[in-house]
Amino acid sequence: MELLLVRVALAPSLVLLASVVARRLGPRRGGQLLGAPTSTGPFLALTWLGSGAAKTAAAAHGTVTGTLVVACFCLAYARLAPARRPAWTLVLTLAWAAVAGLVGASCGSVWLTAGLTVAVISAGLLTWPATGPSCPPPSRTRRWEIPVRMALAGATVVTALAAASALGSFVGGVLSALPVLLSVMGTSVHRTAGAPAAQEMMRGALTSAAGTLGFLLVLCFAPVSLGPLAAFLLALAALSASDYLLRAVRHA
């Protein structure tokens, strides 16, 4: 019960934190927070502590598939946002993300799924649509908006956890990595601050997805003998190295 409460409370807390970050530092920073393993990391840590390394590796494989979905979601939303209203942008983006999820789940090989994810991230960042100067944080937010975002995120996580308990670790990993929080935050920012701000948020999340992928691949193949602490420290090192490499390539 304690683990359930922690996992259910985590998503609304992250929505609150991302909302504050996006308001104070801009939507791209909020997107970077949502694209990092801020939800999948605790999920995998709790899985290791509760079920062992083998199930954690299977869940991490699922989260790699979920990261492919996140990358496709970010790219599609950024392309569609300037021409459509938030609701239609979300519907069309979710349809495209669902196709990506089916492709990733049918790959079988975590390396093939990871390769597809790297290809999407690279193509997305290299061909990112111009959005002009960095978008400022939205000037006004309705009082009820952040609590509604938090409630939606929490309700979605409860649904995902129920499905994961019935369908296994791999599916649980996929569900834990789906862009639920990006869906909530992206459409809200799109509505209140416009398409350029939503694009900036998606760009931030897509950039963070590269480091998240490195983090997850380490957990997929971490030896059982390492133990959870060493494995997660190594995964965090891979996350930092992936972020550094991405920045180096972008500035080369």
PDB file of C-alpha atoms in Angstrom:
ATOM      1  CA  MET A   1       0.000   0.000   0.000  1.00  0.00           C
ATOM      2  CA  GLU A   2       2.867   2.381   0.823  1.00  0.00           C
ATOM      3  CA  LEU A   3       4.450   1.847  -2.604  1.00  0.00           C
ATOM      4  CA  LEU A   4       1.111   2.436  -4.282  1.00  0.00           C
ATOM      5  CA  LEU A   5       0.618   5.708  -2.437  1.00  0.00           C
ATOM      6  CA  VAL A   6       4.128   6.903  -3.348  1.00  0.00           C
ATOM      7  CA  ARG A   7       3.651   6.129  -7.034  1.00  0.00           C
ATOM      8  CA  VAL A   8       0.206   7.704  -7.182  1.00  0.00           C
ATOM      9  CA  ALA A   9       1.384  10.853  -5.389  1.00  0.00           C
ATOM     10  CA  LEU A  10       4.476  11.202  -7.571  1.00  0.00           C
ATOM     11  CA  ALA A  11       2.732  12.217 -10.801  1.00  0.00           C
ATOM     12  CA  PRO A  12       0.669  15.103  -9.345  1.00  0.00           C
ATOM     13  CA  SER A  13       3.784  16.311  -7.518  1.00  0.00           C
ATOM     14  CA  LEU A  14       5.740  16.361 -10.765  1.00  0.00           C
ATOM     15  CA  VAL A  15       2.953  18.246 -12.516  1.00  0.00           C
ATOM     16  CA  LEU A  16       3.052  20.844  -9.761  1.00  0.00           C
ATOM     17  CA  LEU A  17       6.838  21.125  -9.984  1.00  0.00           C
ATOM     18  CA  ALA A  18       6.810  21.328 -13.800  1.00  0.00           C
ATOM     19  CA  SER A  19       4.092  23.994 -13.651  1.00  0.00           C
ATOM     20  CA  VAL A  20       6.204  26.107 -11.296  1.00  0.00           C
ATOM     21  CA  VAL A  21       9.352  25.588 -13.385  1.00  0.00           C
ATOM     22  CA  ALA A  22       7.547  26.434 -16.630  1.00  0.00           C
ATOM     23  CA  ARG A  23       6.076  29.555 -15.085  1.00  0.00           C
ATOM     24  CA  ARG A  24       9.349  30.821 -13.634  1.00  0.00           C
ATOM     25  CA  LEU A  25      11.946  29.603 -16.146  1.00  0.00           C
ATOM     26  CA  GLY A  26       9.936  29.073 -19.320  1.00  0.00           C
ATOM     27  CA  PRO A  27       8.242  26.089 -20.997  1.00  0.00           C
ATOM     28  CA  ARG A  28      11.451  24.531 -22.316  1.00  0.00           C
ATOM     29  CA  ARG A  29      12.769  24.016 -18.770  1.00  0.00           C
ATOM     30  CA  GLY A  30       9.445  22.528 -17.744  1.00  0.00           C
ATOM     31  CA  GLY A  31       9.642  20.166 -20.703  1.00  0.00           C
ATOM     32  CA  GLN A  32      13.167  19.106 -19.765  1.00  0.00           C
ATOM     33  CA  LEU A  33      11.924  18.147 -16.332  1.00  0.00           C
ATOM     34  CA  LEU A  34       9.054  16.099 -17.784  1.00  0.00           C
ATOM     35  CA  GLY A  35      11.351  14.377 -20.298  1.00  0.00           C
ATOM     36  CA  ALA A  36      13.842  13.291 -17.612  1.00  0.00           C
ATOM     37  CA  PRO A  37      13.332   9.983 -15.745  1.00  0.00           C
ATOM     38  CA  THR A  38      11.622  11.760 -12.880  1.00  0.00           C
ATOM     39  CA  SER A  39       8.723   9.314 -12.931  1.00  0.00           C
ATOM     40  CA  THR A  40      10.252   6.199 -14.534  1.00  0.00           C
ATOM     41  CA  GLY A  41      13.288   6.323 -12.222  1.00  0.00           C
ATOM     42  CA  PRO A  42      11.294   6.031  -8.980  1.00  0.00           C
ATOM     43  CA  PHE A  43       9.012   3.458 -10.633  1.00  0.00           C
ATOM     44  CA  LEU A  44      12.002   1.254 -11.529  1.00  0.00           C
ATOM     45  CA  ALA A  45      13.621   1.756  -8.124  1.00  0.00           C
ATOM     46  CA  LEU A  46      10.451   0.611  -6.389  1.00  0.00           C
ATOM     47  CA  THR A  47      10.171  -2.331  -8.795  1.00  0.00           C
ATOM     48  CA  TRP A  48      13.732  -3.430  -7.964  1.00  0.00           C
ATOM     49  CA  LEU A  49      13.133  -3.160  -4.224  1.00  0.00           C
ATOM     50  CA  GLY A  50       9.805  -4.959  -4.445  1.00  0.00           C
ATOM     51  CA  SER A  51      10.362  -7.546  -7.195  1.00  0.00           C
ATOM     52  CA  GLY A  52      14.093  -7.868  -7.894  1.00  0.00           C
ATOM     53  CA  ALA A  53      16.506  -7.138 -10.721  1.00  0.00           C
ATOM     54  CA  ALA A  54      14.963  -9.446 -13.345  1.00  0.00           C
ATOM     55  CA  LYS A  55      11.560  -7.776 -13.273  1.00  0.00           C
ATOM     56  CA  THR A  56      13.247  -4.379 -13.168  1.00  0.00           C
ATOM     57  CA  ALA A  57      15.105  -5.223 -16.384  1.00  0.00           C
ATOM     58  CA  ALA A  58      11.822  -6.238 -18.034  1.00  0.00           C
ATOM     59  CA  ALA A  59      10.175  -3.041 -16.806  1.00  0.00           C
ATOM     60  CA  ALA A  60      13.138  -0.984 -18.075  1.00  0.00           C
ATOM     61  CA  HIS A  61      12.694  -2.601 -21.493  1.00  0.00           C
ATOM     62  CA  GLY A  62       9.110  -1.433 -21.389  1.00  0.00           C
ATOM     63  CA  THR A  63      10.167   2.082 -20.455  1.00  0.00           C
ATOM     64  CA  VAL A  64      12.486   2.182 -23.477  1.00  0.00           C
ATOM     65  CA  THR A  65       9.403   1.542 -25.610  1.00  0.00           C
ATOM     66  CA  GLY A  66       7.644   4.275 -23.660  1.00  0.00           C
ATOM     67  CA  THR A  67      10.542   6.640 -24.402  1.00  0.00           C
ATOM     68  CA  LEU A  68      10.064   5.987 -28.120  1.00  0.00           C
ATOM     69  CA  VAL A  69       6.430   6.993 -27.644  1.00  0.00           C
ATOM     70  CA  VAL A  70       7.485  10.160 -25.800  1.00  0.00           C
ATOM     71  CA  ALA A  71       9.906  11.142 -28.577  1.00  0.00           C
ATOM     72  CA  CYS A  72       7.261  10.638 -31.271  1.00  0.00           C
ATOM     73  CA  PHE A  73       4.703  12.507 -29.159  1.00  0.00           C
ATOM     74  CA  CYS A  74       6.993  15.533 -28.763  1.00  0.00           C
ATOM     75  CA  LEU A  75       7.852  15.679 -32.442  1.00  0.00           C
ATOM     76  CA  ALA A  76       4.258  15.268 -33.619  1.00  0.00           C
ATOM     77  CA  TYR A  77       2.833  17.809 -31.165  1.00  0.00           C
ATOM     78  CA  ALA A  78       5.406  20.410 -32.162  1.00  0.00           C
ATOM     79  CA  ARG A  79       4.586  19.935 -35.847  1.00  0.00           C
ATOM     80  CA  LEU A  80       0.816  20.054 -35.399  1.00  0.00           C
ATOM     81  CA  ALA A  81       0.448  22.754 -32.730  1.00  0.00           C
ATOM     82  CA  PRO A  82       0.803  25.866 -34.950  1.00  0.00           C
ATOM     83  CA  ALA A  83      -2.029  24.797 -37.261  1.00  0.00           C
ATOM     84  CA  ARG A  84      -4.549  23.284 -34.848  1.00  0.00           C
ATOM     85  CA  ARG A  85      -6.302  23.905 -31.563  1.00  0.00           C
ATOM     86  CA  PRO A  86      -4.985  22.163 -28.445  1.00  0.00           C
ATOM     87  CA  ALA A  87      -7.679  19.467 -28.316  1.00  0.00           C
ATOM     88  CA  TRP A  88      -7.244  18.414 -31.951  1.00  0.00           C
ATOM     89  CA  THR A  89      -3.471  18.617 -31.661  1.00  0.00           C
ATOM     90  CA  LEU A  90      -3.595  16.254 -28.705  1.00  0.00           C
ATOM     91  CA  VAL A  91      -5.943  13.780 -30.398  1.00  0.00           C
ATOM     92  CA  LEU A  92      -3.840  13.546 -33.558  1.00  0.00           C
ATOM     93  CA  THR A  93      -0.606  13.379 -31.597  1.00  0.00           C
ATOM     94  CA  LEU A  94      -1.906  10.571 -29.384  1.00  0.00           C
ATOM     95  CA  ALA A  95      -2.911   8.614 -32.476  1.00  0.00           C
ATOM     96  CA  TRP A  96       0.602   8.919 -33.867  1.00  0.00           C
ATOM     97  CA  ALA A  97       2.129   8.061 -30.477  1.00  0.00           C
ATOM     98  CA  ALA A  98      -0.059   4.939 -30.294  1.00  0.00           C
ATOM     99  CA  VAL A  99       1.350   3.753 -33.625  1.00  0.00           C
ATOM    100  CA  ALA A 100       4.871   4.335 -32.293  1.00  0.00           C
ATOM    101  CA  GLY A 101       4.016   2.329 -29.176  1.00  0.00           C
ATOM    102  CA  LEU A 102       2.783  -0.615 -31.239  1.00  0.00           C
ATOM    103  CA  VAL A 103       5.952  -0.536 -33.344  1.00  0.00           C
ATOM    104  CA  GLY A 104       8.161  -0.432 -30.257  1.00  0.00           C
ATOM    105  CA  ALA A 105       6.271  -3.213 -28.490  1.00  0.00           C
ATOM    106  CA  SER A 106       6.485  -5.460 -31.551  1.00  0.00           C
ATOM    107  CA  CYS A 107      10.263  -5.019 -31.989  1.00  0.00           C
ATOM    108  CA  GLY A 108      11.200  -7.627 -29.392  1.00  0.00           C
ATOM    109  CA  SER A 109      14.766  -6.306 -29.155  1.00  0.00           C
ATOM    110  CA  VAL A 110      15.477  -3.481 -26.728  1.00  0.00           C
ATOM    111  CA  TRP A 111      18.410  -2.387 -28.915  1.00  0.00           C
ATOM    112  CA  LEU A 112      16.197  -2.044 -31.976  1.00  0.00           C
ATOM    113  CA  THR A 113      13.680  -0.019 -29.980  1.00  0.00           C
ATOM    114  CA  ALA A 114      16.506   2.141 -28.603  1.00  0.00           C
ATOM    115  CA  GLY A 115      17.877   2.642 -32.121  1.00  0.00           C
ATOM    116  CA  LEU A 116      14.484   3.808 -33.361  1.00  0.00           C
ATOM    117  CA  THR A 117      14.267   6.192 -30.398  1.00  0.00           C
ATOM    118  CA  VAL A 118      17.698   7.672 -31.144  1.00  0.00           C
ATOM    119  CA  ALA A 119      16.696   8.106 -34.794  1.00  0.00           C
ATOM    120  CA  VAL A 120      13.498   9.951 -33.851  1.00  0.00           C
ATOM    121  CA  ILE A 121      15.283  12.200 -31.335  1.00  0.00           C
ATOM    122  CA  SER A 122      18.074  13.017 -33.779  1.00  0.00           C
ATOM    123  CA  ALA A 123      15.746  13.685 -36.701  1.00  0.00           C
ATOM    124  CA  GLY A 124      13.467  15.759 -34.500  1.00  0.00           C
ATOM    125  CA  LEU A 125      16.181  18.007 -33.100  1.00  0.00           C
ATOM    126  CA  LEU A 126      17.919  18.433 -36.461  1.00  0.00           C
ATOM    127  CA  THR A 127      14.701  19.430 -38.233  1.00  0.00           C
ATOM    128  CA  TRP A 128      12.981  21.238 -35.367  1.00  0.00           C
ATOM    129  CA  PRO A 129      10.564  23.937 -36.598  1.00  0.00           C
ATOM    130  CA  ALA A 130      11.689  27.488 -35.958  1.00  0.00           C
ATOM    131  CA  THR A 131       9.854  29.077 -33.032  1.00  0.00           C
ATOM    132  CA  GLY A 132      11.634  32.419 -32.879  1.00  0.00           C
ATOM    133  CA  PRO A 133      12.994  33.758 -29.556  1.00  0.00           C
ATOM    134  CA  SER A 134      12.626  31.705 -26.406  1.00  0.00           C
ATOM    135  CA  CYS A 135       9.054  31.897 -25.183  1.00  0.00           C
ATOM    136  CA  PRO A 136       8.434  33.661 -21.863  1.00  0.00           C
ATOM    137  CA  PRO A 137       6.403  31.936 -19.164  1.00  0.00           C
ATOM    138  CA  PRO A 138       2.642  32.450 -19.420  1.00  0.00           C
ATOM    139  CA  SER A 139       1.584  35.652 -17.724  1.00  0.00           C
ATOM    140  CA  ARG A 140      -1.641  34.314 -16.245  1.00  0.00           C
ATOM    141  CA  THR A 141      -2.812  30.955 -14.960  1.00  0.00           C
ATOM    142  CA  ARG A 142      -6.303  30.275 -13.688  1.00  0.00           C
ATOM    143  CA  ARG A 143      -6.460  29.202 -10.060  1.00  0.00           C
ATOM    144  CA  TRP A 144      -8.127  25.895 -10.786  1.00  0.00           C
ATOM    145  CA  GLU A 145      -5.804  24.917 -13.610  1.00  0.00           C
ATOM    146  CA  ILE A 146      -2.871  23.422 -11.697  1.00  0.00           C
ATOM    147  CA  PRO A 147      -5.100  21.359  -9.335  1.00  0.00           C
ATOM    148  CA  VAL A 148      -6.955  19.997 -12.383  1.00  0.00           C
ATOM    149  CA  ARG A 149      -3.658  19.060 -14.047  1.00  0.00           C
ATOM    150  CA  MET A 150      -2.589  17.270 -10.863  1.00  0.00           C
ATOM    151  CA  ALA A 151      -5.884  15.406 -10.530  1.00  0.00           C
ATOM    152  CA  LEU A 152      -5.788  14.243 -14.152  1.00  0.00           C
ATOM    153  CA  ALA A 153      -2.226  13.006 -13.770  1.00  0.00           C
ATOM    154  CA  GLY A 154      -3.046  11.116 -10.565  1.00  0.00           C
ATOM    155  CA  ALA A 155      -6.161   9.491 -12.048  1.00  0.00           C
ATOM    156  CA  THR A 156      -4.226   8.369 -15.117  1.00  0.00           C
ATOM    157  CA  VAL A 157      -1.476   6.827 -12.998  1.00  0.00           C
ATOM    158  CA  VAL A 158      -4.029   4.864 -10.952  1.00  0.00           C
ATOM    159  CA  THR A 159      -5.474   3.454 -14.181  1.00  0.00           C
ATOM    160  CA  ALA A 160      -2.014   2.604 -15.507  1.00  0.00           C
ATOM    161  CA  LEU A 161      -1.000   0.854 -12.281  1.00  0.00           C
ATOM    162  CA  ALA A 162      -4.135  -1.275 -12.311  1.00  0.00           C
ATOM    163  CA  ALA A 163      -3.395  -2.353 -15.877  1.00  0.00           C
ATOM    164  CA  ALA A 164       0.277  -2.990 -15.111  1.00  0.00           C
ATOM    165  CA  SER A 165      -0.483  -5.283 -12.167  1.00  0.00           C
ATOM    166  CA  ALA A 166      -2.596  -7.450 -14.435  1.00  0.00           C
ATOM    167  CA  LEU A 167      -0.379  -7.404 -17.544  1.00  0.00           C
ATOM    168  CA  GLY A 168       3.181  -7.739 -16.234  1.00  0.00           C
ATOM    169  CA  SER A 169       6.434  -5.821 -15.786  1.00  0.00           C
ATOM    170  CA  PHE A 170       7.053  -4.974 -19.439  1.00  0.00           C
ATOM    171  CA  VAL A 171       3.606  -3.447 -19.873  1.00  0.00           C
ATOM    172  CA  GLY A 172       3.990  -1.713 -16.523  1.00  0.00           C
ATOM    173  CA  GLY A 173       7.208  -0.151 -17.772  1.00  0.00           C
ATOM    174  CA  VAL A 174       5.560   1.037 -20.975  1.00  0.00           C
ATOM    175  CA  LEU A 175       2.673   2.557 -19.051  1.00  0.00           C
ATOM    176  CA  SER A 176       4.970   4.287 -16.550  1.00  0.00           C
ATOM    177  CA  ALA A 177       6.823   6.045 -19.381  1.00  0.00           C
ATOM    178  CA  LEU A 178       3.861   7.148 -21.474  1.00  0.00           C
ATOM    179  CA  PRO A 179       3.628  10.940 -22.030  1.00  0.00           C
ATOM    180  CA  VAL A 180       0.696  11.395 -19.665  1.00  0.00           C
ATOM    181  CA  LEU A 181       2.173  14.418 -17.912  1.00  0.00           C
ATOM    182  CA  LEU A 182       3.289  15.925 -21.227  1.00  0.00           C
ATOM    183  CA  SER A 183      -0.254  15.518 -22.534  1.00  0.00           C
ATOM    184  CA  VAL A 184      -1.651  17.372 -19.544  1.00  0.00           C
ATOM    185  CA  MET A 185       1.015  20.081 -19.446  1.00  0.00           C
ATOM    186  CA  GLY A 186       1.441  20.489 -23.199  1.00  0.00           C
ATOM    187  CA  THR A 187      -2.196  21.137 -23.984  1.00  0.00           C
ATOM    188  CA  SER A 188      -2.511  23.479 -21.014  1.00  0.00           C
ATOM    189  CA  VAL A 189       0.518  25.523 -22.073  1.00  0.00           C
ATOM    190  CA  HIS A 190      -0.717  25.457 -25.667  1.00  0.00           C
ATOM    191  CA  ARG A 191      -4.054  26.896 -24.602  1.00  0.00           C
ATOM    192  CA  THR A 192      -2.756  29.525 -22.184  1.00  0.00           C
ATOM    193  CA  ALA A 193       0.502  30.618 -23.839  1.00  0.00           C
ATOM    194  CA  GLY A 194       0.139  29.607 -27.486  1.00  0.00           C
ATOM    195  CA  ALA A 195       1.673  27.118 -29.895  1.00  0.00           C
ATOM    196  CA  PRO A 196       5.271  28.458 -29.687  1.00  0.00           C
ATOM    197  CA  ALA A 197       5.316  27.858 -25.917  1.00  0.00           C
ATOM    198  CA  ALA A 198       3.987  24.323 -26.415  1.00  0.00           C
ATOM    199  CA  GLN A 199       6.667  23.705 -29.032  1.00  0.00           C
ATOM    200  CA  GLU A 200       9.336  24.887 -26.609  1.00  0.00           C
ATOM    201  CA  MET A 201       8.035  22.489 -23.955  1.00  0.00           C
ATOM    202  CA  MET A 202       8.115  19.577 -26.406  1.00  0.00           C
ATOM    203  CA  ARG A 203      11.630  20.484 -27.491  1.00  0.00           C
ATOM    204  CA  GLY A 204      12.803  20.446 -23.884  1.00  0.00           C
ATOM    205  CA  ALA A 205      11.228  17.033 -23.304  1.00  0.00           C
ATOM    206  CA  LEU A 206      12.699  15.621 -26.522  1.00  0.00           C
ATOM    207  CA  THR A 207      16.159  16.819 -25.503  1.00  0.00           C
ATOM    208  CA  SER A 208      15.863  15.144 -22.091  1.00  0.00           C
ATOM    209  CA  ALA A 209      14.657  11.902 -23.692  1.00  0.00           C
ATOM    210  CA  ALA A 210      18.189  11.162 -24.915  1.00  0.00           C
ATOM    211  CA  GLY A 211      19.580  11.094 -21.383  1.00  0.00           C
ATOM    212  CA  THR A 212      16.576   9.115 -20.180  1.00  0.00           C
ATOM    213  CA  LEU A 213      17.282   6.469 -22.817  1.00  0.00           C
ATOM    214  CA  GLY A 214      20.863   6.038 -21.577  1.00  0.00           C
ATOM    215  CA  PHE A 215      19.574   5.760 -18.010  1.00  0.00           C
ATOM    216  CA  LEU A 216      17.113   3.028 -18.972  1.00  0.00           C
ATOM    217  CA  LEU A 217      19.525   0.970 -21.055  1.00  0.00           C
ATOM    218  CA  VAL A 218      21.885   0.671 -18.103  1.00  0.00           C
ATOM    219  CA  LEU A 219      19.062  -0.671 -15.949  1.00  0.00           C
ATOM    220  CA  CYS A 220      18.086  -3.146 -18.671  1.00  0.00           C
ATOM    221  CA  PHE A 221      21.496  -4.794 -18.525  1.00  0.00           C
ATOM    222  CA  ALA A 222      22.836  -3.998 -15.049  1.00  0.00           C
ATOM    223  CA  PRO A 223      24.258  -7.159 -13.411  1.00  0.00           C
ATOM    224  CA  VAL A 224      22.264  -8.416 -10.457  1.00  0.00           C
ATOM    225  CA  SER A 225      25.459  -8.451  -8.390  1.00  0.00           C
ATOM    226  CA  LEU A 226      25.687  -4.649  -8.532  1.00  0.00           C
ATOM    227  CA  GLY A 227      22.715  -4.155  -6.272  1.00  0.00           C
ATOM    228  CA  PRO A 228      20.134  -1.392  -6.680  1.00  0.00           C
ATOM    229  CA  LEU A 229      22.251   1.506  -5.383  1.00  0.00           C
ATOM    230  CA  ALA A 230      25.242   0.862  -7.648  1.00  0.00           C
ATOM    231  CA  ALA A 231      22.993   0.130 -10.633  1.00  0.00           C
ATOM    232  CA  PHE A 232      21.081   3.383 -10.275  1.00  0.00           C
ATOM    233  CA  LEU A 233      24.272   5.404  -9.735  1.00  0.00           C
ATOM    234  CA  LEU A 234      25.651   3.903 -12.952  1.00  0.00           C
ATOM    235  CA  ALA A 235      22.378   4.709 -14.714  1.00  0.00           C
ATOM    236  CA  LEU A 236      22.574   8.321 -13.529  1.00  0.00           C
ATOM    237  CA  ALA A 237      26.142   8.506 -14.855  1.00  0.00           C
ATOM    238  CA  ALA A 238      24.869   7.256 -18.223  1.00  0.00           C
ATOM    239  CA  LEU A 239      22.149   9.916 -18.159  1.00  0.00           C
ATOM    240  CA  SER A 240      24.728  12.661 -17.563  1.00  0.00           C
ATOM    241  CA  ALA A 241      27.035  11.287 -20.260  1.00  0.00           C
ATOM    242  CA  SER A 242      24.179  11.119 -22.774  1.00  0.00           C
ATOM    243  CA  ASP A 243      23.175  14.712 -22.043  1.00  0.00           C
ATOM    244  CA  TYR A 244      26.787  15.877 -22.409  1.00  0.00           C
ATOM    245  CA  LEU A 245      27.211  14.005 -25.701  1.00  0.00           C
ATOM    246  CA  LEU A 246      23.978  15.480 -27.063  1.00  0.00           C
ATOM    247  CA  ARG A 247      25.082  19.027 -26.191  1.00  0.00           C
ATOM    248  CA  ALA A 248      28.495  18.405 -27.765  1.00  0.00           C
ATOM    249  CA  VAL A 249      26.953  17.122 -31.001  1.00  0.00           C
ATOM    250  CA  ARG A 250      24.484  20.015 -31.190  1.00  0.00           C
ATOM    251  CA  HIS A 251      27.285  22.579 -30.784  1.00  0.00           C
ATOM    252  CA  ALA A 252      29.760  20.838 -33.090  1.00  0.00           C
TER     253      ALA A 252
END
